[in-house]
Amino acid sequence: EGDNLALFQKFNPEGGIPWVSYGGTHATSGATVDANAFEGKTYDQIIAGISDPKSDIGKTVLPAINMLSAQICAQTDNQPANVCKSSGVVNASVLLKR
């Protein structure tokens, strides 16, 4: 519990929820996507928006997905390769603090 508390205090001093640590090297706290992007949209509209990088939803969600994926790929030796080698994830991985 001590190691987890130390990580929590290091990466999340504000106490944001949700909070995720990626191997003790990277972390996110709080919502990564503004929920207003989904307001008034049906499930099918949201899925279509996520699938279209030019849509408002795609522009909101895909950068967060790519950053989340880059953080996971950094912990899994870039596996699965089809995800970790995708252009969005590769571009996001450059932004990770090393």
PDB file of C-alpha atoms in Angstrom:
ATOM      1  CA  GLU A   1       0.000   0.000   0.000  1.00  0.00           C
ATOM      2  CA  GLY A   2       2.918   2.363   0.662  1.00  0.00           C
ATOM      3  CA  ASP A   3       4.197   2.210  -2.925  1.00  0.00           C
ATOM      4  CA  ASN A   4       0.718   2.880  -4.288  1.00  0.00           C
ATOM      5  CA  LEU A   5       0.247   5.812  -1.936  1.00  0.00           C
ATOM      6  CA  ALA A   6       3.607   7.267  -2.975  1.00  0.00           C
ATOM      7  CA  LEU A   7       2.648   6.981  -6.665  1.00  0.00           C
ATOM      8  CA  PHE A   8      -0.749   8.502  -5.985  1.00  0.00           C
ATOM      9  CA  GLN A   9       0.802  11.447  -4.163  1.00  0.00           C
ATOM     10  CA  LYS A  10       3.455  11.926  -6.852  1.00  0.00           C
ATOM     11  CA  PHE A  11       1.202  11.772  -9.907  1.00  0.00           C
ATOM     12  CA  ASN A  12      -2.129  12.900  -8.492  1.00  0.00           C
ATOM     13  CA  PRO A  13      -1.598  15.497  -5.758  1.00  0.00           C
ATOM     14  CA  GLU A  14      -4.999  17.065  -6.531  1.00  0.00           C
ATOM     15  CA  GLY A  15      -6.779  13.759  -5.879  1.00  0.00           C
ATOM     16  CA  GLY A  16      -8.533  13.632  -9.260  1.00  0.00           C
ATOM     17  CA  ILE A  17     -10.799  10.714 -10.070  1.00  0.00           C
ATOM     18  CA  PRO A  18     -10.470   8.648 -12.175  1.00  0.00           C
ATOM     19  CA  TRP A  19      -6.755   8.209 -11.699  1.00  0.00           C
ATOM     20  CA  VAL A  20      -4.649   5.681 -13.604  1.00  0.00           C
ATOM     21  CA  SER A  21      -0.952   4.894 -13.199  1.00  0.00           C
ATOM     22  CA  TYR A  22       0.859   3.289 -16.113  1.00  0.00           C
ATOM     23  CA  GLY A  23       3.681   1.224 -14.659  1.00  0.00           C
ATOM     24  CA  GLY A  24       4.619   3.954 -12.218  1.00  0.00           C
ATOM     25  CA  THR A  25       6.095   6.058 -15.028  1.00  0.00           C
ATOM     26  CA  HIS A  26       3.059   7.854 -16.444  1.00  0.00           C
ATOM     27  CA  ALA A  27      -0.333   8.749 -15.028  1.00  0.00           C
ATOM     28  CA  THR A  28      -3.590  10.461 -15.864  1.00  0.00           C
ATOM     29  CA  SER A  29      -6.075  11.958 -13.473  1.00  0.00           C
ATOM     30  CA  GLY A  30      -9.551  13.245 -14.058  1.00  0.00           C
ATOM     31  CA  ALA A  31     -11.602  12.852 -17.201  1.00  0.00           C
ATOM     32  CA  THR A  32      -9.585  12.754 -20.404  1.00  0.00           C
ATOM     33  CA  VAL A  33     -12.530  13.682 -22.632  1.00  0.00           C
ATOM     34  CA  ASP A  34     -15.127  16.417 -22.173  1.00  0.00           C
ATOM     35  CA  ALA A  35     -18.469  14.648 -21.749  1.00  0.00           C
ATOM     36  CA  ASN A  36     -20.223  17.550 -23.486  1.00  0.00           C
ATOM     37  CA  ALA A  37     -18.944  16.128 -26.776  1.00  0.00           C
ATOM     38  CA  PHE A  38     -21.517  13.337 -26.406  1.00  0.00           C
ATOM     39  CA  GLU A  39     -24.471  15.443 -25.282  1.00  0.00           C
ATOM     40  CA  GLY A  40     -27.615  14.806 -27.300  1.00  0.00           C
ATOM     41  CA  LYS A  41     -25.964  12.058 -29.350  1.00  0.00           C
ATOM     42  CA  THR A  42     -27.205   8.507 -29.745  1.00  0.00           C
ATOM     43  CA  TYR A  43     -24.939   5.517 -29.241  1.00  0.00           C
ATOM     44  CA  ASP A  44     -24.710   5.031 -33.007  1.00  0.00           C
ATOM     45  CA  GLN A  45     -23.795   8.698 -33.550  1.00  0.00           C
ATOM     46  CA  ILE A  46     -21.046   8.457 -30.935  1.00  0.00           C
ATOM     47  CA  ILE A  47     -19.589   5.306 -32.500  1.00  0.00           C
ATOM     48  CA  ALA A  48     -19.725   6.879 -35.971  1.00  0.00           C
ATOM     49  CA  GLY A  49     -18.061  10.021 -34.604  1.00  0.00           C
ATOM     50  CA  ILE A  50     -15.246   8.078 -32.969  1.00  0.00           C
ATOM     51  CA  SER A  51     -14.682   6.286 -36.283  1.00  0.00           C
ATOM     52  CA  ASP A  52     -14.348   9.603 -38.152  1.00  0.00           C
ATOM     53  CA  PRO A  53     -11.236  11.595 -37.186  1.00  0.00           C
ATOM     54  CA  LYS A  54     -12.669  14.691 -38.913  1.00  0.00           C
ATOM     55  CA  SER A  55     -15.872  14.738 -36.832  1.00  0.00           C
ATOM     56  CA  ASP A  56     -16.197  16.818 -33.663  1.00  0.00           C
ATOM     57  CA  ILE A  57     -16.391  13.642 -31.579  1.00  0.00           C
ATOM     58  CA  GLY A  58     -13.400  12.125 -33.371  1.00  0.00           C
ATOM     59  CA  LYS A  59     -11.355  15.283 -32.808  1.00  0.00           C
ATOM     60  CA  THR A  60     -12.236  15.127 -29.116  1.00  0.00           C
ATOM     61  CA  VAL A  61     -11.883  11.400 -28.439  1.00  0.00           C
ATOM     62  CA  LEU A  62      -9.133  10.116 -30.735  1.00  0.00           C
ATOM     63  CA  PRO A  63      -6.258  12.157 -29.252  1.00  0.00           C
ATOM     64  CA  ALA A  64      -7.183  10.861 -25.781  1.00  0.00           C
ATOM     65  CA  ILE A  65      -7.432   7.289 -27.071  1.00  0.00           C
ATOM     66  CA  ASN A  66      -4.066   7.583 -28.800  1.00  0.00           C
ATOM     67  CA  MET A  67      -2.399   8.955 -25.659  1.00  0.00           C
ATOM     68  CA  LEU A  68      -3.940   6.221 -23.492  1.00  0.00           C
ATOM     69  CA  SER A  69      -2.806   3.606 -26.005  1.00  0.00           C
ATOM     70  CA  ALA A  70       0.711   5.093 -26.139  1.00  0.00           C
ATOM     71  CA  GLN A  71       0.950   4.864 -22.354  1.00  0.00           C
ATOM     72  CA  ILE A  72      -0.125   1.220 -22.406  1.00  0.00           C
ATOM     73  CA  CYS A  73       2.222   0.438 -25.314  1.00  0.00           C
ATOM     74  CA  ALA A  74       5.118   1.899 -23.319  1.00  0.00           C
ATOM     75  CA  GLN A  75       4.422  -0.757 -20.668  1.00  0.00           C
ATOM     76  CA  THR A  76       3.863  -3.714 -23.032  1.00  0.00           C
ATOM     77  CA  ASP A  77       6.946  -3.452 -25.256  1.00  0.00           C
ATOM     78  CA  ASN A  78       4.728  -2.011 -28.011  1.00  0.00           C
ATOM     79  CA  GLN A  79       2.283  -4.908 -28.065  1.00  0.00           C
ATOM     80  CA  PRO A  80      -0.060  -5.423 -29.777  1.00  0.00           C
ATOM     81  CA  ALA A  81       1.967  -4.104 -32.683  1.00  0.00           C
ATOM     82  CA  ASN A  82      -1.052  -3.284 -34.863  1.00  0.00           C
ATOM     83  CA  VAL A  83      -2.181  -0.770 -32.222  1.00  0.00           C
ATOM     84  CA  CYS A  84       1.189   0.435 -30.972  1.00  0.00           C
ATOM     85  CA  LYS A  85       2.566   1.045 -34.474  1.00  0.00           C
ATOM     86  CA  SER A  86      -0.504   2.964 -35.697  1.00  0.00           C
ATOM     87  CA  SER A  87       0.266   6.546 -36.679  1.00  0.00           C
ATOM     88  CA  GLY A  88      -1.893   8.129 -33.965  1.00  0.00           C
ATOM     89  CA  VAL A  89      -0.291   6.083 -31.196  1.00  0.00           C
ATOM     90  CA  VAL A  90       3.232   6.634 -32.548  1.00  0.00           C
ATOM     91  CA  ASN A  91       2.608  10.395 -32.684  1.00  0.00           C
ATOM     92  CA  ALA A  92       1.161  10.392 -29.159  1.00  0.00           C
ATOM     93  CA  SER A  93       4.102   8.405 -27.801  1.00  0.00           C
ATOM     94  CA  VAL A  94       6.423  11.288 -28.686  1.00  0.00           C
ATOM     95  CA  LEU A  95       4.498  13.429 -26.197  1.00  0.00           C
ATOM     96  CA  LEU A  96       5.057  11.071 -23.268  1.00  0.00           C
ATOM     97  CA  LYS A  97       7.462  12.421 -20.691  1.00  0.00           C
ATOM     98  CA  ARG A  98      10.387  10.053 -20.444  1.00  0.00           C
TER      99      ARG A  98
END
